[in-house]
């Protein structure tokens, strides 16, 4: 679906895009509830990178505080991981 938001790409909504949208809605509905950070607890950061994007999770014990992810820009794909 991210290709739909890129420049100079014709907007096309077909079965593939609808299926991706429905899957995204389902994942958002079933996502775990985020917790508020507790200043007295240690933080844990999990992060990962691939040739397509970056992702991270900020946690305290078993509680998720924050999810973050994004696709890499064209020039960023040349960076080392």
PDB file of N, CA and C in Angstrom:
ATOM      1  N   UNK A   1       0.808  -1.198   0.000  1.00  0.00           N
ATOM      2  CA  UNK A   1       0.000   0.000   0.000  1.00  0.00           C
ATOM      3  C   UNK A   1       0.850   1.261   0.000  1.00  0.00           C
ATOM      4  N   UNK A   2       2.073   1.197   0.453  1.00  0.00           N
ATOM      5  CA  UNK A   2       2.878   2.420   0.514  1.00  0.00           C
ATOM      6  C   UNK A   2       3.191   2.965  -0.872  1.00  0.00           C
ATOM      7  N   UNK A   3       3.150   2.119  -1.880  1.00  0.00           N
ATOM      8  CA  UNK A   3       3.380   2.613  -3.240  1.00  0.00           C
ATOM      9  C   UNK A   3       2.285   3.587  -3.666  1.00  0.00           C
ATOM     10  N   UNK A   4       1.107   3.466  -3.076  1.00  0.00           N
ATOM     11  CA  UNK A   4       0.007   4.375  -3.417  1.00  0.00           C
ATOM     12  C   UNK A   4       0.297   5.803  -2.991  1.00  0.00           C
ATOM     13  N   UNK A   5       1.189   6.001  -2.041  1.00  0.00           N
ATOM     14  CA  UNK A   5       1.472   7.343  -1.528  1.00  0.00           C
ATOM     15  C   UNK A   5       2.725   7.957  -2.141  1.00  0.00           C
ATOM     16  N   UNK A   6       3.373   7.258  -3.042  1.00  0.00           N
ATOM     17  CA  UNK A   6       4.588   7.783  -3.655  1.00  0.00           C
ATOM     18  C   UNK A   6       4.253   8.736  -4.794  1.00  0.00           C
ATOM     19  N   UNK A   7       5.207   9.611  -5.096  1.00  0.00           N
ATOM     20  CA  UNK A   7       5.027  10.563  -6.190  1.00  0.00           C
ATOM     21  C   UNK A   7       5.095   9.856  -7.529  1.00  0.00           C
ATOM     22  N   UNK A   8       4.383  10.417  -8.478  1.00  0.00           N
ATOM     23  CA  UNK A   8       4.384   9.943  -9.867  1.00  0.00           C
ATOM     24  C   UNK A   8       3.953   8.488  -9.993  1.00  0.00           C
ATOM     25  N   UNK A   9       3.110   8.044  -9.083  1.00  0.00           N
ATOM     26  CA  UNK A   9       2.544   6.701  -9.158  1.00  0.00           C
ATOM     27  C   UNK A   9       1.039   6.857  -9.298  1.00  0.00           C
ATOM     28  N   UNK A  10       0.502   6.253 -10.335  1.00  0.00           N
ATOM     29  CA  UNK A  10      -0.933   6.345 -10.573  1.00  0.00           C
ATOM     30  C   UNK A  10      -1.688   5.617  -9.462  1.00  0.00           C
ATOM     31  N   UNK A  11      -2.722   6.275  -8.924  1.00  0.00           N
ATOM     32  CA  UNK A  11      -3.519   5.674  -7.860  1.00  0.00           C
ATOM     33  C   UNK A  11      -4.384   4.576  -8.457  1.00  0.00           C
ATOM     34  N   UNK A  12      -4.212   3.375  -7.947  1.00  0.00           N
ATOM     35  CA  UNK A  12      -4.994   2.234  -8.408  1.00  0.00           C
ATOM     36  C   UNK A  12      -5.433   1.432  -7.191  1.00  0.00           C
ATOM     37  N   UNK A  13      -6.743   1.213  -7.051  1.00  0.00           N
ATOM     38  CA  UNK A  13      -7.273   0.459  -5.916  1.00  0.00           C
ATOM     39  C   UNK A  13      -7.955  -0.788  -6.456  1.00  0.00           C
ATOM     40  N   UNK A  14      -7.265  -1.896  -6.303  1.00  0.00           N
ATOM     41  CA  UNK A  14      -7.797  -3.165  -6.774  1.00  0.00           C
ATOM     42  C   UNK A  14      -7.908  -4.161  -5.635  1.00  0.00           C
ATOM     43  N   UNK A  15      -8.028  -5.426  -5.992  1.00  0.00           N
ATOM     44  CA  UNK A  15      -8.169  -6.493  -4.995  1.00  0.00           C
ATOM     45  C   UNK A  15      -6.946  -6.589  -4.082  1.00  0.00           C
ATOM     46  N   UNK A  16      -5.758  -6.419  -4.643  1.00  0.00           N
ATOM     47  CA  UNK A  16      -4.528  -6.511  -3.852  1.00  0.00           C
ATOM     48  C   UNK A  16      -4.471  -5.402  -2.804  1.00  0.00           C
ATOM     49  N   UNK A  17      -4.825  -4.183  -3.196  1.00  0.00           N
ATOM     50  CA  UNK A  17      -4.798  -3.055  -2.266  1.00  0.00           C
ATOM     51  C   UNK A  17      -5.895  -3.198  -1.208  1.00  0.00           C
ATOM     52  N   UNK A  18      -7.055  -3.671  -1.613  1.00  0.00           N
ATOM     53  CA  UNK A  18      -8.154  -3.864  -0.664  1.00  0.00           C
ATOM     54  C   UNK A  18      -7.794  -4.929   0.370  1.00  0.00           C
ATOM     55  N   UNK A  19      -7.163  -6.010  -0.074  1.00  0.00           N
ATOM     56  CA  UNK A  19      -6.753  -7.070   0.852  1.00  0.00           C
ATOM     57  C   UNK A  19      -5.714  -6.550   1.846  1.00  0.00           C
ATOM     58  N   UNK A  20      -4.769  -5.750   1.368  1.00  0.00           N
ATOM     59  CA  UNK A  20      -3.757  -5.176   2.258  1.00  0.00           C
ATOM     60  C   UNK A  20      -4.400  -4.229   3.264  1.00  0.00           C
ATOM     61  N   UNK A  21      -5.368  -3.445   2.819  1.00  0.00           N
ATOM     62  CA  UNK A  21      -6.063  -2.513   3.706  1.00  0.00           C
ATOM     63  C   UNK A  21      -6.848  -3.261   4.780  1.00  0.00           C
ATOM     64  N   UNK A  22      -7.547  -4.313   4.399  1.00  0.00           N
ATOM     65  CA  UNK A  22      -8.320  -5.098   5.361  1.00  0.00           C
ATOM     66  C   UNK A  22      -7.397  -5.774   6.380  1.00  0.00           C
ATOM     67  N   UNK A  23      -6.247  -6.273   5.927  1.00  0.00           N
ATOM     68  CA  UNK A  23      -5.278  -6.883   6.837  1.00  0.00           C
ATOM     69  C   UNK A  23      -4.731  -5.844   7.808  1.00  0.00           C
ATOM     70  N   UNK A  24      -4.439  -4.656   7.311  1.00  0.00           N
ATOM     71  CA  UNK A  24      -3.955  -3.579   8.172  1.00  0.00           C
ATOM     72  C   UNK A  24      -4.996  -3.214   9.226  1.00  0.00           C
ATOM     73  N   UNK A  25      -6.256  -3.096   8.830  1.00  0.00           N
ATOM     74  CA  UNK A  25      -7.326  -2.797   9.792  1.00  0.00           C
ATOM     75  C   UNK A  25      -7.413  -3.875  10.862  1.00  0.00           C
ATOM     76  N   UNK A  26      -7.334  -5.134  10.442  1.00  0.00           N
ATOM     77  CA  UNK A  26      -7.409  -6.247  11.394  1.00  0.00           C
ATOM     78  C   UNK A  26      -6.251  -6.184  12.387  1.00  0.00           C
ATOM     79  N   UNK A  27      -5.047  -5.918  11.898  1.00  0.00           N
ATOM     80  CA  UNK A  27      -3.876  -5.845  12.775  1.00  0.00           C
ATOM     81  C   UNK A  27      -3.989  -4.682  13.753  1.00  0.00           C
ATOM     82  N   UNK A  28      -4.523  -3.556  13.308  1.00  0.00           N
ATOM     83  CA  UNK A  28      -4.685  -2.410  14.200  1.00  0.00           C
ATOM     84  C   UNK A  28      -5.728  -2.687  15.277  1.00  0.00           C
ATOM     85  N   UNK A  29      -6.800  -3.379  14.922  1.00  0.00           N
ATOM     86  CA  UNK A  29      -7.827  -3.723  15.907  1.00  0.00           C
ATOM     87  C   UNK A  29      -7.300  -4.678  16.965  1.00  0.00           C
ATOM     88  N   UNK A  30      -6.438  -5.601  16.548  1.00  0.00           N
ATOM     89  CA  UNK A  30      -5.958  -6.621  17.482  1.00  0.00           C
ATOM     90  C   UNK A  30      -4.622  -6.246  18.135  1.00  0.00           C
ATOM     91  N   UNK A  31      -4.119  -5.053  17.873  1.00  0.00           N
ATOM     92  CA  UNK A  31      -2.828  -4.633  18.433  1.00  0.00           C
ATOM     93  C   UNK A  31      -2.912  -4.529  19.949  1.00  0.00           C
ATOM     94  N   UNK A  32      -1.807  -4.823  20.589  1.00  0.00           N
ATOM     95  CA  UNK A  32      -1.744  -4.705  22.038  1.00  0.00           C
ATOM     96  C   UNK A  32      -1.855  -3.244  22.447  1.00  0.00           C
ATOM     97  N   UNK A  33      -2.408  -3.018  23.604  1.00  0.00           N
ATOM     98  CA  UNK A  33      -2.530  -1.661  24.121  1.00  0.00           C
ATOM     99  C   UNK A  33      -1.167  -1.194  24.612  1.00  0.00           C
ATOM    100  N   UNK A  34      -0.810   0.022  24.247  1.00  0.00           N
ATOM    101  CA  UNK A  34       0.467   0.575  24.680  1.00  0.00           C
ATOM    102  C   UNK A  34       0.374   1.027  26.128  1.00  0.00           C
ATOM    103  N   UNK A  35       1.475   0.879  26.850  1.00  0.00           N
ATOM    104  CA  UNK A  35       1.522   1.274  28.262  1.00  0.00           C
ATOM    105  C   UNK A  35       2.194   2.635  28.400  1.00  0.00           C
ATOM    106  N   UNK A  36       1.900   3.306  29.483  1.00  0.00           N
ATOM    107  CA  UNK A  36       2.590   4.553  29.802  1.00  0.00           C
ATOM    108  C   UNK A  36       3.936   4.223  30.423  1.00  0.00           C
ATOM    109  N   UNK A  37       4.970   4.996  30.117  1.00  0.00           N
ATOM    110  CA  UNK A  37       6.277   4.710  30.711  1.00  0.00           C
ATOM    111  C   UNK A  37       6.306   4.998  32.205  1.00  0.00           C
ATOM    112  N   UNK A  38       7.053   4.179  32.918  1.00  0.00           N
ATOM    113  CA  UNK A  38       7.256   4.343  34.354  1.00  0.00           C
ATOM    114  C   UNK A  38       8.702   4.780  34.552  1.00  0.00           C
ATOM    115  N   UNK A  39       8.915   5.993  35.035  1.00  0.00           N
ATOM    116  CA  UNK A  39      10.254   6.549  35.178  1.00  0.00           C
ATOM    117  C   UNK A  39      11.172   5.777  36.103  1.00  0.00           C
ATOM    118  N   UNK A  40      10.611   4.943  36.973  1.00  0.00           N
ATOM    119  CA  UNK A  40      11.451   4.186  37.909  1.00  0.00           C
ATOM    120  C   UNK A  40      11.909   2.847  37.335  1.00  0.00           C
ATOM    121  N   UNK A  41      11.404   2.461  36.176  1.00  0.00           N
ATOM    122  CA  UNK A  41      11.760   1.178  35.548  1.00  0.00           C
ATOM    123  C   UNK A  41      12.781   1.389  34.433  1.00  0.00           C
ATOM    124  N   UNK A  42      13.582   0.357  34.170  1.00  0.00           N
ATOM    125  CA  UNK A  42      14.526   0.392  33.053  1.00  0.00           C
ATOM    126  C   UNK A  42      13.782   0.245  31.729  1.00  0.00           C
ATOM    127  N   UNK A  43      14.331   0.850  30.685  1.00  0.00           N
ATOM    128  CA  UNK A  43      13.780   0.723  29.342  1.00  0.00           C
ATOM    129  C   UNK A  43      14.563  -0.325  28.566  1.00  0.00           C
ATOM    130  N   UNK A  44      13.869  -1.014  27.665  1.00  0.00           N
ATOM    131  CA  UNK A  44      14.483  -1.986  26.769  1.00  0.00           C
ATOM    132  C   UNK A  44      14.138  -1.556  25.350  1.00  0.00           C
ATOM    133  N   UNK A  45      15.141  -1.515  24.474  1.00  0.00           N
ATOM    134  CA  UNK A  45      14.924  -1.139  23.076  1.00  0.00           C
ATOM    135  C   UNK A  45      15.293  -2.322  22.195  1.00  0.00           C
ATOM    136  N   UNK A  46      14.356  -2.749  21.353  1.00  0.00           N
ATOM    137  CA  UNK A  46      14.613  -3.751  20.330  1.00  0.00           C
ATOM    138  C   UNK A  46      14.572  -3.028  18.993  1.00  0.00           C
ATOM    139  N   UNK A  47      15.570  -3.263  18.152  1.00  0.00           N
ATOM    140  CA  UNK A  47      15.566  -2.600  16.852  1.00  0.00           C
ATOM    141  C   UNK A  47      16.061  -3.558  15.781  1.00  0.00           C
ATOM    142  N   UNK A  48      15.663  -3.269  14.561  1.00  0.00           N
ATOM    143  CA  UNK A  48      16.061  -4.093  13.434  1.00  0.00           C
ATOM    144  C   UNK A  48      16.084  -3.272  12.163  1.00  0.00           C
ATOM    145  N   UNK A  49      16.847  -3.766  11.198  1.00  0.00           N
ATOM    146  CA  UNK A  49      16.949  -3.091   9.909  1.00  0.00           C
ATOM    147  C   UNK A  49      17.060  -4.136   8.811  1.00  0.00           C
ATOM    148  N   UNK A  50      16.556  -3.788   7.664  1.00  0.00           N
ATOM    149  CA  UNK A  50      16.694  -4.632   6.482  1.00  0.00           C
ATOM    150  C   UNK A  50      17.034  -3.725   5.314  1.00  0.00           C
ATOM    151  N   UNK A  51      17.089  -4.289   4.129  1.00  0.00           N
ATOM    152  CA  UNK A  51      17.364  -3.452   2.969  1.00  0.00           C
ATOM    153  C   UNK A  51      16.133  -2.665   2.522  1.00  0.00           C
ATOM    154  N   UNK A  52      15.016  -2.828   3.220  1.00  0.00           N
ATOM    155  CA  UNK A  52      13.792  -2.104   2.876  1.00  0.00           C
ATOM    156  C   UNK A  52      13.329  -1.132   3.948  1.00  0.00           C
ATOM    157  N   UNK A  53      13.664  -1.394   5.212  1.00  0.00           N
ATOM    158  CA  UNK A  53      13.146  -0.520   6.257  1.00  0.00           C
ATOM    159  C   UNK A  53      13.801  -0.716   7.603  1.00  0.00           C
ATOM    160  N   UNK A  54      13.308   0.080   8.562  1.00  0.00           N
ATOM    161  CA  UNK A  54      13.790   0.069   9.933  1.00  0.00           C
ATOM    162  C   UNK A  54      12.615  -0.155  10.872  1.00  0.00           C
ATOM    163  N   UNK A  55      12.877  -0.767  12.018  1.00  0.00           N
ATOM    164  CA  UNK A  55      11.826  -0.955  13.001  1.00  0.00           C
ATOM    165  C   UNK A  55      12.398  -0.965  14.403  1.00  0.00           C
ATOM    166  N   UNK A  56      11.568  -0.568  15.365  1.00  0.00           N
ATOM    167  CA  UNK A  56      12.009  -0.545  16.760  1.00  0.00           C
ATOM    168  C   UNK A  56      10.811  -0.696  17.685  1.00  0.00           C
ATOM    169  N   UNK A  57      11.080  -1.240  18.876  1.00  0.00           N
ATOM    170  CA  UNK A  57      10.070  -1.356  19.926  1.00  0.00           C
ATOM    171  C   UNK A  57      10.716  -0.888  21.224  1.00  0.00           C
ATOM    172  N   UNK A  58      10.054   0.005  21.930  1.00  0.00           N
ATOM    173  CA  UNK A  58      10.498   0.474  23.240  1.00  0.00           C
ATOM    174  C   UNK A  58       9.617  -0.198  24.281  1.00  0.00           C
ATOM    175  N   UNK A  59      10.236  -0.864  25.260  1.00  0.00           N
ATOM    176  CA  UNK A  59       9.485  -1.627  26.254  1.00  0.00           C
ATOM    177  C   UNK A  59       9.998  -1.361  27.659  1.00  0.00           C
ATOM    178  N   UNK A  60       9.152  -1.703  28.626  1.00  0.00           N
ATOM    179  CA  UNK A  60       9.521  -1.810  30.032  1.00  0.00           C
ATOM    180  C   UNK A  60       8.927  -3.121  30.516  1.00  0.00           C
ATOM    181  N   UNK A  61       9.805  -4.038  30.897  1.00  0.00           N
ATOM    182  CA  UNK A  61       9.407  -5.412  31.235  1.00  0.00           C
ATOM    183  C   UNK A  61       8.607  -5.997  30.080  1.00  0.00           C
ATOM    184  N   UNK A  62       7.369  -6.419  30.303  1.00  0.00           N
ATOM    185  CA  UNK A  62       6.556  -6.982  29.220  1.00  0.00           C
ATOM    186  C   UNK A  62       5.647  -5.942  28.576  1.00  0.00           C
ATOM    187  N   UNK A  63       5.736  -4.704  29.005  1.00  0.00           N
ATOM    188  CA  UNK A  63       4.841  -3.656  28.505  1.00  0.00           C
ATOM    189  C   UNK A  63       5.461  -2.903  27.338  1.00  0.00           C
ATOM    190  N   UNK A  64       4.719  -2.826  26.242  1.00  0.00           N
ATOM    191  CA  UNK A  64       5.174  -2.068  25.079  1.00  0.00           C
ATOM    192  C   UNK A  64       4.818  -0.607  25.281  1.00  0.00           C
ATOM    193  N   UNK A  65       5.808   0.261  25.131  1.00  0.00           N
ATOM    194  CA  UNK A  65       5.611   1.698  25.260  1.00  0.00           C
ATOM    195  C   UNK A  65       5.417   2.326  23.881  1.00  0.00           C
ATOM    196  N   UNK A  66       6.184   1.858  22.889  1.00  0.00           N
ATOM    197  CA  UNK A  66       6.178   2.489  21.571  1.00  0.00           C
ATOM    198  C   UNK A  66       6.605   1.508  20.495  1.00  0.00           C
ATOM    199  N   UNK A  67       5.921   1.556  19.355  1.00  0.00           N
ATOM    200  CA  UNK A  67       6.348   0.874  18.137  1.00  0.00           C
ATOM    201  C   UNK A  67       6.757   1.947  17.135  1.00  0.00           C
ATOM    202  N   UNK A  68       7.788   1.696  16.355  1.00  0.00           N
ATOM    203  CA  UNK A  68       8.183   2.631  15.302  1.00  0.00           C
ATOM    204  C   UNK A  68       8.730   1.846  14.117  1.00  0.00           C
ATOM    205  N   UNK A  69       8.387   2.285  12.917  1.00  0.00           N
ATOM    206  CA  UNK A  69       8.937   1.662  11.713  1.00  0.00           C
ATOM    207  C   UNK A  69       8.774   2.622  10.544  1.00  0.00           C
ATOM    208  N   UNK A  70       9.616   2.421   9.545  1.00  0.00           N
ATOM    209  CA  UNK A  70       9.485   3.198   8.317  1.00  0.00           C
ATOM    210  C   UNK A  70      10.286   2.536   7.211  1.00  0.00           C
ATOM    211  N   UNK A  71       9.908   2.873   5.975  1.00  0.00           N
ATOM    212  CA  UNK A  71      10.647   2.399   4.819  1.00  0.00           C
ATOM    213  C   UNK A  71      11.879   3.268   4.615  1.00  0.00           C
ATOM    214  N   UNK A  72      12.903   2.675   4.020  1.00  0.00           N
ATOM    215  CA  UNK A  72      14.098   3.439   3.685  1.00  0.00           C
ATOM    216  C   UNK A  72      13.868   4.221   2.397  1.00  0.00           C
ATOM    217  N   UNK A  73      14.437   5.414   2.335  1.00  0.00           N
ATOM    218  CA  UNK A  73      14.422   6.195   1.105  1.00  0.00           C
ATOM    219  C   UNK A  73      15.469   5.603   0.163  1.00  0.00           C
ATOM    220  N   UNK A  74      15.384   5.952  -1.099  1.00  0.00           N
ATOM    221  CA  UNK A  74      16.271   5.357  -2.102  1.00  0.00           C
ATOM    222  C   UNK A  74      17.738   5.517  -1.722  1.00  0.00           C
ATOM    223  N   UNK A  75      18.153   6.724  -1.351  1.00  0.00           N
ATOM    224  CA  UNK A  75      19.567   6.938  -1.020  1.00  0.00           C
ATOM    225  C   UNK A  75      19.967   6.234   0.278  1.00  0.00           C
ATOM    226  N   UNK A  76      19.032   6.000   1.177  1.00  0.00           N
ATOM    227  CA  UNK A  76      19.347   5.339   2.444  1.00  0.00           C
ATOM    228  C   UNK A  76      19.616   3.848   2.262  1.00  0.00           C
ATOM    229  N   UNK A  77      19.147   3.284   1.162  1.00  0.00           N
ATOM    230  CA  UNK A  77      19.371   1.863   0.912  1.00  0.00           C
ATOM    231  C   UNK A  77      20.850   1.553   0.684  1.00  0.00           C
ATOM    232  N   UNK A  78      21.655   2.580   0.433  1.00  0.00           N
ATOM    233  CA  UNK A  78      23.097   2.393   0.253  1.00  0.00           C
ATOM    234  C   UNK A  78      23.850   2.390   1.573  1.00  0.00           C
ATOM    235  N   UNK A  79      23.195   2.773   2.661  1.00  0.00           N
ATOM    236  CA  UNK A  79      23.852   2.803   3.971  1.00  0.00           C
ATOM    237  C   UNK A  79      24.108   1.382   4.457  1.00  0.00           C
ATOM    238  N   UNK A  80      25.119   1.208   5.287  1.00  0.00           N
ATOM    239  CA  UNK A  80      25.366  -0.103   5.880  1.00  0.00           C
ATOM    240  C   UNK A  80      24.486  -0.271   7.116  1.00  0.00           C
ATOM    241  N   UNK A  81      24.163  -1.512   7.444  1.00  0.00           N
ATOM    242  CA  UNK A  81      23.339  -1.775   8.628  1.00  0.00           C
ATOM    243  C   UNK A  81      24.154  -2.464   9.691  1.00  0.00           C
TER     244      UNK A  81
END
